[in-house]
Coordinates of C-alpha atoms and ligand atoms in Angstrom, one line a residue:
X1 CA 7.1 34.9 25.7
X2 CA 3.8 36.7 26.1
X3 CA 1.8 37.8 29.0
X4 CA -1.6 38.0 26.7
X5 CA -4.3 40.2 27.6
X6 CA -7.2 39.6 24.7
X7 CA -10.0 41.6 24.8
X8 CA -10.7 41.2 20.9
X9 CA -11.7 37.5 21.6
X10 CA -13.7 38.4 24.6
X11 CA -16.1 40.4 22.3
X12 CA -19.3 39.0 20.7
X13 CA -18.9 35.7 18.5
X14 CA -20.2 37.6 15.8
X15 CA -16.6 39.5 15.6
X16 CA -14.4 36.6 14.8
X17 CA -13.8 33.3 13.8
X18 CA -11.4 31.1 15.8
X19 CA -8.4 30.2 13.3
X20 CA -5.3 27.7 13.1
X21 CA -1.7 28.7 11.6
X22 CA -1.4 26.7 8.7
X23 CA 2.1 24.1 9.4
X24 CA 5.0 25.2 7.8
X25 CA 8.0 22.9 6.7
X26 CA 11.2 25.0 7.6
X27 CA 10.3 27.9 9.6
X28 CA 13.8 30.5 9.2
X29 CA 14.1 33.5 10.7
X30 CA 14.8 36.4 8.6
X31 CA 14.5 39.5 11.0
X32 CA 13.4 40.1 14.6
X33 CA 13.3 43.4 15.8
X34 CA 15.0 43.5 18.8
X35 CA 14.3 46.7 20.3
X36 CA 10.4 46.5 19.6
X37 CA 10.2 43.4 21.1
X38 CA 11.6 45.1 24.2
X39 CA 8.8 47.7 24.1
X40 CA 6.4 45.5 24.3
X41 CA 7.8 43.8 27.0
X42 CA 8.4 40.4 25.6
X43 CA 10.6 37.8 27.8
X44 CA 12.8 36.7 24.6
X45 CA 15.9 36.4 26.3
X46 CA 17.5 32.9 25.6
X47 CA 15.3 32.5 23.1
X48 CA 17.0 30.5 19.9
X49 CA 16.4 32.0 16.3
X50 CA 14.9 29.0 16.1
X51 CA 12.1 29.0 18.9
X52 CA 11.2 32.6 17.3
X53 CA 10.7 30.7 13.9
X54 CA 8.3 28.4 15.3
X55 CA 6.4 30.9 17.4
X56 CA 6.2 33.4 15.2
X57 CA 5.2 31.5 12.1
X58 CA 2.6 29.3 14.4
X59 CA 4.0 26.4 14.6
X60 CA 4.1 27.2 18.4
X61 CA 1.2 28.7 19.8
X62 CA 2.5 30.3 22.8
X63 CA 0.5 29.9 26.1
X64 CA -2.1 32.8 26.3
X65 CA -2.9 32.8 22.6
X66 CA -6.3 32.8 21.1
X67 CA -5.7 32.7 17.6
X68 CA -8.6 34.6 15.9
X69 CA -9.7 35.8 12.4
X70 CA -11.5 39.4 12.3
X71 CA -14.6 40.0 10.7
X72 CA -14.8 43.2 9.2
X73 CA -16.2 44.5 5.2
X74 CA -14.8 47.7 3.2
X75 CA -15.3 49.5 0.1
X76 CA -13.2 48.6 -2.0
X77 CA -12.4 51.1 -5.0
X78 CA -15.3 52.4 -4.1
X79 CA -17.3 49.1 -4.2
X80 CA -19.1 47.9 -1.1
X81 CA -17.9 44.3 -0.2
X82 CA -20.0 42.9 2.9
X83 CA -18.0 39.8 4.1
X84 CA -14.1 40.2 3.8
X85 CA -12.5 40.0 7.6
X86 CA -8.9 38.8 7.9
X87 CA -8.2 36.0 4.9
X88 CA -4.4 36.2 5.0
X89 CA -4.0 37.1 8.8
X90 CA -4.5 35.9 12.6
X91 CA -4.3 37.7 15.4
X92 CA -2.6 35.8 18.3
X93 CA -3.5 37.9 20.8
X94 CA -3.1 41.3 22.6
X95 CA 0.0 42.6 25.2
X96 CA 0.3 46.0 27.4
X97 CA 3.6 47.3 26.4
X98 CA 6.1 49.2 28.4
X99 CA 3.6 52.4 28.4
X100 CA 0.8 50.6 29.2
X101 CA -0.5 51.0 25.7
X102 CA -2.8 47.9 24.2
X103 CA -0.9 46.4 21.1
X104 CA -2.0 43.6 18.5
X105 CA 0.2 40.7 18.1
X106 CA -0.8 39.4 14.4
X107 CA 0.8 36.9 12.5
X108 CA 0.6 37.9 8.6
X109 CA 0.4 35.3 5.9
X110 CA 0.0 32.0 8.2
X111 CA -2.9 30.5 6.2
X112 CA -6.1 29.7 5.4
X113 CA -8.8 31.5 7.6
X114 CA -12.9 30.9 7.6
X115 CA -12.6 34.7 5.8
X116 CA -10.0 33.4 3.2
X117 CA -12.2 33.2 0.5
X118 CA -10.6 32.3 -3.1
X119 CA -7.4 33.2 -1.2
X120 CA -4.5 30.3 -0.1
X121 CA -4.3 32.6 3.5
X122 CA -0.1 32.9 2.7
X123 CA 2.3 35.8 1.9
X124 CA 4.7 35.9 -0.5
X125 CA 8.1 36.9 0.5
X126 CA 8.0 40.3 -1.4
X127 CA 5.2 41.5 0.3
X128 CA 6.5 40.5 4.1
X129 CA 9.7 42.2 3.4
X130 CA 8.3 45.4 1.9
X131 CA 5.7 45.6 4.8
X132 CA 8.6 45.0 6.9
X133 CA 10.6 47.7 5.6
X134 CA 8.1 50.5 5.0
X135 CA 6.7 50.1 8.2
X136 CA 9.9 50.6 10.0
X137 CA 10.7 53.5 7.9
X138 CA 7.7 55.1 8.9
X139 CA 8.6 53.9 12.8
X140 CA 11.7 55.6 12.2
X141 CA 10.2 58.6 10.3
X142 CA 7.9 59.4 13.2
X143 CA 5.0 58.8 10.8
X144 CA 1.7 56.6 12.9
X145 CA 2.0 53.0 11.1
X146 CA 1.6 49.5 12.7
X147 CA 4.7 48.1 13.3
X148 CA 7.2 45.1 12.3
X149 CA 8.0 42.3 15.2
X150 CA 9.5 40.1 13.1
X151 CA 9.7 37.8 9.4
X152 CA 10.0 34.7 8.8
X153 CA 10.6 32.2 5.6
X154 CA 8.1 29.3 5.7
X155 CA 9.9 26.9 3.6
X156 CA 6.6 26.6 1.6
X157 CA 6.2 27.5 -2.0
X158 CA 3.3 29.9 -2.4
X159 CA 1.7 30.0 -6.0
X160 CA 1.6 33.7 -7.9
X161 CA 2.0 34.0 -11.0
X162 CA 5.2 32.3 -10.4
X163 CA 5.9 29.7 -7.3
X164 CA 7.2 31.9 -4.5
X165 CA 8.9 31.3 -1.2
X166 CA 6.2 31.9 1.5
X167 CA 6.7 34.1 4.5
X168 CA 4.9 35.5 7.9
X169 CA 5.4 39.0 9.1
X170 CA 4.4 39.3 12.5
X171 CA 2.3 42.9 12.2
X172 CA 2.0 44.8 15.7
X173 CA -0.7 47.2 15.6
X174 CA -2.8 49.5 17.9
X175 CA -5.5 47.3 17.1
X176 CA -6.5 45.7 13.7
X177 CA -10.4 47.6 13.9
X178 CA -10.9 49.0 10.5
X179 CA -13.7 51.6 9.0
X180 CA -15.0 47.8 7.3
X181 CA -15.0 46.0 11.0
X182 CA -18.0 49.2 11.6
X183 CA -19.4 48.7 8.1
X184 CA -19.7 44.5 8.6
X185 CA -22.4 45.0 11.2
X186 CA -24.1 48.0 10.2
X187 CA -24.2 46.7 6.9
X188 CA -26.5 43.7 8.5
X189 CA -28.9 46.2 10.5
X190 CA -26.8 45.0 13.7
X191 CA -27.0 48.1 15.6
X192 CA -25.9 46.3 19.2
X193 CA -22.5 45.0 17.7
X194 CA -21.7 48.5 16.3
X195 CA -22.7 50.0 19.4
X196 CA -20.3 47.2 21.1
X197 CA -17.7 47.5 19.0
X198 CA -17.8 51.4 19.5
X199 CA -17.3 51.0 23.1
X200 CA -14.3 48.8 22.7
X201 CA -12.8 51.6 20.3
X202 CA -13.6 54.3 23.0
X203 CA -12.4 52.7 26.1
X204 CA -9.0 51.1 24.2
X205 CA -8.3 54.2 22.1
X206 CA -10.5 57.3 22.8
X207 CA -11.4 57.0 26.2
X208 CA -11.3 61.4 26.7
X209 CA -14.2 60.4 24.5
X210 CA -16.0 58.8 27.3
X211 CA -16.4 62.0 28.9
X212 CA -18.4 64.3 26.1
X213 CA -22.0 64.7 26.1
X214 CA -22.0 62.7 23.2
X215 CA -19.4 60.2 23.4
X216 CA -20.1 58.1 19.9
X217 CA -19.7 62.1 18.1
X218 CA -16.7 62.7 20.3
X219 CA -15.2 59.5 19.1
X220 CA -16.1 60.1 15.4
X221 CA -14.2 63.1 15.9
X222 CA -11.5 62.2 17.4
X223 CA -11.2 59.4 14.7
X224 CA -11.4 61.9 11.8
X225 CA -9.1 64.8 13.5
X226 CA -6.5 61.5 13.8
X227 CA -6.9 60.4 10.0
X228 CA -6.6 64.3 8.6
X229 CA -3.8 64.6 10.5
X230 CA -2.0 61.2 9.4
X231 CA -2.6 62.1 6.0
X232 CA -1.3 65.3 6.0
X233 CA 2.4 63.3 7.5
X234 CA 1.7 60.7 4.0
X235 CA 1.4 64.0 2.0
X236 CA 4.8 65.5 4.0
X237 CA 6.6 62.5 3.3
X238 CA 5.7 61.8 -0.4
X239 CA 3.9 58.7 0.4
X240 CA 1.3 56.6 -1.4
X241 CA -0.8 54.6 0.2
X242 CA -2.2 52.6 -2.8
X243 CA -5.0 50.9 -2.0
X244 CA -6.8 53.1 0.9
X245 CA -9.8 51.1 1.0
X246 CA -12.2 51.3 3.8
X247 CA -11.1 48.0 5.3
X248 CA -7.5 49.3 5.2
X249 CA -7.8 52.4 7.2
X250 CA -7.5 51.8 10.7
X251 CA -9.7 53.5 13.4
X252 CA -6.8 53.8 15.5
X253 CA -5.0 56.6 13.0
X254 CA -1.9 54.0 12.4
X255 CA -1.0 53.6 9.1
X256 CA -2.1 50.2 7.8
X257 CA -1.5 47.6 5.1
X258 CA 1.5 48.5 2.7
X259 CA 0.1 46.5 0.2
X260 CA 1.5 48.8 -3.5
X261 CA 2.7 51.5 -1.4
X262 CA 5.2 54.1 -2.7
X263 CA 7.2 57.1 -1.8
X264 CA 7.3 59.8 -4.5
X265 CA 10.4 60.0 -6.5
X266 CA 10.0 63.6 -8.9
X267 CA 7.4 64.9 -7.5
X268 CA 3.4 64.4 -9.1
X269 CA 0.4 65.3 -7.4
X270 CA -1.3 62.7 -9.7
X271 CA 1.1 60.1 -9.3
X272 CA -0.2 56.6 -8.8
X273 CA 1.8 53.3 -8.6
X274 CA -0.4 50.4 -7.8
X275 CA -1.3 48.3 -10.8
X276 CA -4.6 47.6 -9.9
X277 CA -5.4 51.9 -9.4
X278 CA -6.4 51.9 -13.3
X279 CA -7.9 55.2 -12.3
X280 CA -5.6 57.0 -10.1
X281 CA -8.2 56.7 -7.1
X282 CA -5.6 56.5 -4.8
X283 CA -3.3 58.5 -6.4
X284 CA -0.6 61.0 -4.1
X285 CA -3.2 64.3 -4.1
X286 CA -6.4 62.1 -3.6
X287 CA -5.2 60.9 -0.6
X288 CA -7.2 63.2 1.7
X289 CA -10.6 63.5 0.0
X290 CA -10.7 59.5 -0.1
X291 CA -9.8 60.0 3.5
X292 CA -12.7 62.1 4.0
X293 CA -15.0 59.9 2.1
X294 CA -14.0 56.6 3.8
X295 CA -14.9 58.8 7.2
X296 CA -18.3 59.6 5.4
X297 CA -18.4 55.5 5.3
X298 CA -17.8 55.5 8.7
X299 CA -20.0 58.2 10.2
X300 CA -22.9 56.6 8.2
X301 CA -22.3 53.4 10.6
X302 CA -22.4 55.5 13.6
X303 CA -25.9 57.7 12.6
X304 CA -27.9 55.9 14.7
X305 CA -25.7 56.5 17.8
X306 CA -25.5 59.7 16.9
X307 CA -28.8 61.6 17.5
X308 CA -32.4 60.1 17.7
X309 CA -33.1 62.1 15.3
X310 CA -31.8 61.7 11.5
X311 CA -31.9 64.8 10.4
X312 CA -29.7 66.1 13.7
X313 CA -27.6 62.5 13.5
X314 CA -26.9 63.5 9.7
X315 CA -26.1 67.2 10.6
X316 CA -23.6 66.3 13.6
X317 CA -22.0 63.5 10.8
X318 CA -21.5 66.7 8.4
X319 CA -19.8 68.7 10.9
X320 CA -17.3 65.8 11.2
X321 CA -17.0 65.5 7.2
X322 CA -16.3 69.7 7.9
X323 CA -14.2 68.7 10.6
X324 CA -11.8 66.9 8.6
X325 CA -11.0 69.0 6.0
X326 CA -10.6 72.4 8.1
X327 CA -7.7 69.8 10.4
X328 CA -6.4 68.6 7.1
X329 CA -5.7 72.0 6.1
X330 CA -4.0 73.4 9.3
X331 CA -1.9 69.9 9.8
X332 CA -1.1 70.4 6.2
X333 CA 0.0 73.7 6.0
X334 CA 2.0 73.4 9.5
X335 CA 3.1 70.3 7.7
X336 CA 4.9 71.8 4.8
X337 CA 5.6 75.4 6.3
X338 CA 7.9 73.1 8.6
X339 CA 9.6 71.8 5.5
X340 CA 10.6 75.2 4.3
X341 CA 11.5 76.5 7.4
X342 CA 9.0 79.1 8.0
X343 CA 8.7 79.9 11.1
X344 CA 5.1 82.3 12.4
X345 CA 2.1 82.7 10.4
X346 CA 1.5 85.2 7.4
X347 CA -1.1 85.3 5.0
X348 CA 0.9 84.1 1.6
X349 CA 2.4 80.6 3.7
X350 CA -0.3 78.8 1.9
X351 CA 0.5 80.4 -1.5
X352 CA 4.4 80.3 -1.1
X353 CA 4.3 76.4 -0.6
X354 CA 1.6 75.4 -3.3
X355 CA 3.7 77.8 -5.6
X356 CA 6.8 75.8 -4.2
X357 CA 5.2 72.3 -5.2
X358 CA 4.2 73.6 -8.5
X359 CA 7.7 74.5 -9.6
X360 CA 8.3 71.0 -8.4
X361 CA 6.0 69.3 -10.7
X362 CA 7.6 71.3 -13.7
X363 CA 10.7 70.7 -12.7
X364 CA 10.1 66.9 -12.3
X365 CA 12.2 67.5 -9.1
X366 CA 12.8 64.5 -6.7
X367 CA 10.3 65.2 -3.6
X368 CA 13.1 63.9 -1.0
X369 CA 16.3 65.6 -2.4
X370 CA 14.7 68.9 -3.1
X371 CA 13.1 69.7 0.4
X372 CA 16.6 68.6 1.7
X373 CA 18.3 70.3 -0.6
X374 CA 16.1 73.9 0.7
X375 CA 17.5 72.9 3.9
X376 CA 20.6 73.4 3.0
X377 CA 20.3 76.6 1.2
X378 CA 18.4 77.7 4.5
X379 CA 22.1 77.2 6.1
X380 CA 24.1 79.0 3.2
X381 CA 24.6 76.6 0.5
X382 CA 25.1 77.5 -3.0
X383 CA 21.4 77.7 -4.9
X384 CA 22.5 74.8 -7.7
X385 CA 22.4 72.3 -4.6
X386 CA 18.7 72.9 -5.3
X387 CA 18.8 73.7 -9.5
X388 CA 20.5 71.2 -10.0
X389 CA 17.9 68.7 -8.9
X390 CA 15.5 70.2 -11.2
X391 CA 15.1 68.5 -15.2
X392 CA 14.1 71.8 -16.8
X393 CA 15.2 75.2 -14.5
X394 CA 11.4 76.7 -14.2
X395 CA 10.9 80.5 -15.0
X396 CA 9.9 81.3 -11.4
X397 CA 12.2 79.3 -9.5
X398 CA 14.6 82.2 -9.1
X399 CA 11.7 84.5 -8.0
X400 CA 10.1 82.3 -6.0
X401 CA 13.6 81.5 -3.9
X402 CA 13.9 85.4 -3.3
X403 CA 10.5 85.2 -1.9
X404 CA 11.0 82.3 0.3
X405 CA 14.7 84.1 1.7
X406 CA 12.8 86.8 2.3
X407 CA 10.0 85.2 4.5
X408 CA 12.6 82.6 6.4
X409 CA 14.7 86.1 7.2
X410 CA 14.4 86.1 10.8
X411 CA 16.4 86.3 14.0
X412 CA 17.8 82.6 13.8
X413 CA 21.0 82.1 12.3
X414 CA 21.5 79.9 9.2
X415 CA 22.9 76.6 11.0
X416 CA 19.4 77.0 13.3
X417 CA 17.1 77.2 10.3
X418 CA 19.0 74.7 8.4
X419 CA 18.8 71.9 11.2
X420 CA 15.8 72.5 12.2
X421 CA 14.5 71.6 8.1
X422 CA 16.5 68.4 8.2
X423 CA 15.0 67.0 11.1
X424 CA 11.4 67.5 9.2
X425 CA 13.2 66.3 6.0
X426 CA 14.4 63.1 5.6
X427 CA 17.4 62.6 3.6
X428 CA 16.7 59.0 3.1
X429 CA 13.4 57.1 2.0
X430 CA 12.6 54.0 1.3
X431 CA 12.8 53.9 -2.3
X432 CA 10.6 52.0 -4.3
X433 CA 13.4 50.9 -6.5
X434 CA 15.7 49.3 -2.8
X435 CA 13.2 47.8 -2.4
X436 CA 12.4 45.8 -5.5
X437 CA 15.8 45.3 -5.2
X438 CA 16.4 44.0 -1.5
X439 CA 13.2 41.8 -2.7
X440 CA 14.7 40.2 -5.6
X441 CA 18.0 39.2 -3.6
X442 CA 15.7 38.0 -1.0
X443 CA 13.9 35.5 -3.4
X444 CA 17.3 34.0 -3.7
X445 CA 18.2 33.5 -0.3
X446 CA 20.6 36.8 0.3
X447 CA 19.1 39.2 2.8
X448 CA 22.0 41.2 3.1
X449 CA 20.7 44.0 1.4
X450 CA 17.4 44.0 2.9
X451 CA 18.8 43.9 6.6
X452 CA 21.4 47.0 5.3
X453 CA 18.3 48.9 4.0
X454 CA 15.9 48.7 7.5
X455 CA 19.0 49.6 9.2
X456 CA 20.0 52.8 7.4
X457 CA 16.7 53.5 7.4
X458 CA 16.5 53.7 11.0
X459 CA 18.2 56.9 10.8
X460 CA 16.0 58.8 7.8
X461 CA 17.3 62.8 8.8
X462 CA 20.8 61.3 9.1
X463 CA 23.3 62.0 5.9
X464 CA 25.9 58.8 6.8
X465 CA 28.6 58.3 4.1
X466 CA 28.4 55.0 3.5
X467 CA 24.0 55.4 2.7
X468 CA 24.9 57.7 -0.5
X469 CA 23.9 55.4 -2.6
X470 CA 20.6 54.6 -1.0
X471 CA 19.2 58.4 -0.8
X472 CA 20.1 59.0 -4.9
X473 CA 17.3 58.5 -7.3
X474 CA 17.0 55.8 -9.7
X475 CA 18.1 56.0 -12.9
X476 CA 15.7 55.6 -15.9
X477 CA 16.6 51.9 -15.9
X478 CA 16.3 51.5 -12.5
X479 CA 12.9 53.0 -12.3
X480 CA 10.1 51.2 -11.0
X481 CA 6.7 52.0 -12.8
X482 CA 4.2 49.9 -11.1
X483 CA 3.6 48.0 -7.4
X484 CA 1.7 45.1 -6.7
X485 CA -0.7 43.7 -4.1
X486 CA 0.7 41.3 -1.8
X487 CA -2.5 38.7 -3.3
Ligands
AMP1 P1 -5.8 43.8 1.1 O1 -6.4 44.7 0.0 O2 -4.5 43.2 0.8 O3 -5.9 44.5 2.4 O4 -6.8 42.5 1.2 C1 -8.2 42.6 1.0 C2 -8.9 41.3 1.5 O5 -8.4 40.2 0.8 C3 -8.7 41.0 3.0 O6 -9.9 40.5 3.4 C4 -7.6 39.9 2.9 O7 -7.6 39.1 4.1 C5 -8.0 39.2 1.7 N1 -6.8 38.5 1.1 C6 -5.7 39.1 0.5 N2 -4.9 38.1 0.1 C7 -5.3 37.0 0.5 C8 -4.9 35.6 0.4 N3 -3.7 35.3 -0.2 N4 -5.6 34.6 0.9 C9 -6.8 34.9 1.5 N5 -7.3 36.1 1.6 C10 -6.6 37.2 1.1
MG2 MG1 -6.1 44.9 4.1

């Protein structure tokens, strides 16, 4: 089913732990993704729903396989945690897809690991299926995430608070090497394994990097200019990461780990969702200075590769920090200009779309809805398609929409400016409230309305008639306040 080429396990011992799938009693399979399997070249023709179940929950290990547990550490919350690594995950193994690009087969909730911990090494259902669905929203949305091959029911019971049917998502991913997989070893003084594992991060996703002067900097760089820019998308699309702990950002710029994420309904710069975030740490506007700081985290692995000398190690580290905030900036300006249709460069963008937001945020207008809603107006709708999605009418909405006519007045018609907003704004997100509810039919053993939600969500800038009801807010009762952790 695979043709494995795994040059994770042919790194140092020090990097993983060999691990076993824990057995599970009546492997189903809930959803394979067809065309992504196709991508990455898998021979899965012929294959039975119920082959898939075995493989892809590990009772089968296919030929090839070298089922491994990553070691890796992270801040989390801001707290340094040395040993964590992969305690709920394996990786099977690596393929070449279609475009010769390297890509991470891991299986997602198949037990017990040596890095488990306290931890039982299983997924819940809830958290497979949201992973499932936000990371194929984000496919969909264009937005860098890891990907979902497939999920499975595992028959078992998993204990939460309550008992809950366990589950295996199997995660593809551009690799699993985290800020934390740099932070384990430095954090023992093991300068040849973060020098090793540096090189493997060059040559499988950097490799113009291999050409600088300096090719750990250039890498560094490269890493940073890739997060900036990922956040600035998060920030375009109203999302929340949640929990954007070191060991949850990914070197390769992917999106990783949608543990309590959320998408924005009104919009709130402070917004946070995930229980655990008693602080707002993560919350929606935070995003790119904890970016910034878990690249801090990461250039302090690197210093010693960087220069010789601290002081000019610690200086080339700084221009990186500088690095990624002047790239966050531009990628977020283009970002959001985009949004409201303004074409060229003037001096007020800036000002026009924070003054946009603002009116948002007093308007407790719904992030999605709105920016599609301008997109409309851009082609000649009438202005309450936008008022109307505002709780209280601000004073300077009226001002600030002869402002923004004025600066999108240019030589392309109205139909032109108005497509060319809807295909940077999605009509349809995945809303946190589908999916608490595609979750709770789930627990009962109907996944009709999760397999109807991934697939209208494989078509986010589309308006179809019969996903109406999917691309409305939620009503007050239908609000969702908090997200959990998939522990
Ligand atoms: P997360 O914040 O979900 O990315 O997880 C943080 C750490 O906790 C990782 O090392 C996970 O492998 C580990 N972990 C989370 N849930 C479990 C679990 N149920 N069993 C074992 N380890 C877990
Ligand atoms: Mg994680």
């Amino acid at each position: 089913m695979f043709s494995f080429d795994n040059s994770y396990a042919r790194l140092p011992q020090t990097f993983h732990r060999p691990a076993r799938p824990a057995a599970a009693r009546a492997p189903v399979l809930i959803r394979f993704n067809q065309t992504l399997a196709q991508e990455l070249g898998l021979e899965v023709e012929g294959a039975s729903d119920a082959r898939l179940a075995q493989v892809l929950s590990g009772q089968v290990i296919p030929v090839g396989a070298e089922p491994l547990a990553q070691a890796y550490a992270g801040h989390q919350f801001g707290q340094f945690n040395p040993q964590l690594g992969d305690g709920r995950a394996l990786l099977l193994g690596e393929v070449i897809d279609r475009e010769g690009r390297r890509r991470d087969i891991q299986l997602k909730g198949s037990g017990p690991t040596a890095f488990s911990r306290n931890g039982d090494g299983m997924a819940a259902l809830g958290p497979v299926l949201r992973e499932y669905i936000v990371s194929e929203a984000f496919a969909a949305l264009g937005v860098p995430a890891t990907r979902a091959l497939a999920a499975v029911a595992t028959g078992e019971q998993v204990v939460r608070e309550t008992m809950l049917p366990g589950a295996v998502l199997t995660r593809i991913a551009a690799s699993h090497i985290r800020v934390g997989t740099f932070q384990f070893f430095a954090a023992q003084g093991d300068e040849d394994a973060v020098q090793t594992l540096a090189d493997h991060v060059i040559d499988r996703h950097y490799p113009a990097a291999r050409e600088a002067e300096n090719p750990y900097l250039a890498m560094l760089t490269l890493v940073a200019e890739r997060q900036a820019r990922l956040i600035a998308r998060w920030l375009s699309i109203g999302f929340i990461h949640g929990v954007m702990n070191t060991d949850n950002m990914a070197i390769s710029g992917e999106t990783i780990d949608f543990g309590p994420c959320a998408f924005l309904d009104e919009y709130d710069p402070r917004k946070v969702f995930s229980s655990i975030d008693q602080r707002g740490r993560y919350a929606y506007a935070n995003q790119p200075g904890i970016g910034q700081w878990n690249i801090a985290r990461l250039a302090e692995c690197l210093l010693p590769l960087l220069d010789a000398d601290e002081e000019k190690a610690l200086e080339a580290a700084n221009g990186v920090l500088k690095a990624f905030g002047d790239v966050f900036q531009d990628a977020w300006l283009m970002q959001f200009k985009a949004k409201l249709g303004v074409a060229g460069e003037e001096e007020d963008d800036r000002q026009l779309v924070s003054d946009f937001l603002e009116l948002m945020h007093q308007g407790e207008a719904d992030f999605t809805l709105t920016f599609r809603s301008l997109s409309k107006l851009a082609g000649g709708a009438a202005v309450e398609t936008l008022t109307d999605l505002f709780t209280v009418s601000p004073p300077g909405l009226a001002d600030w929409l002869t402002r923004w006519h004025a600066r999108i007045d240019d030589d392309r018609t109205p139909a032109e400016r108005q497509a060319q907003m809807e295909a940077v704004n999605p009509a349809l997100i995945a809303r946190n409230h589908r999916i608490e509810e595609a979750i709770a039919a789930a627990i009962y053993g109907d996944f009709s309305f999760f397999h109807r939600l991934v697939e209208a969500l494989a078509t986010p800038y589309a308006e179809e008639p019969d996903t109406a009801d999917l691309r409305v807010p939620p009503t007050p009762d239908q609000r969702v306040a908090r997200t959990f952790c998939g522990t």
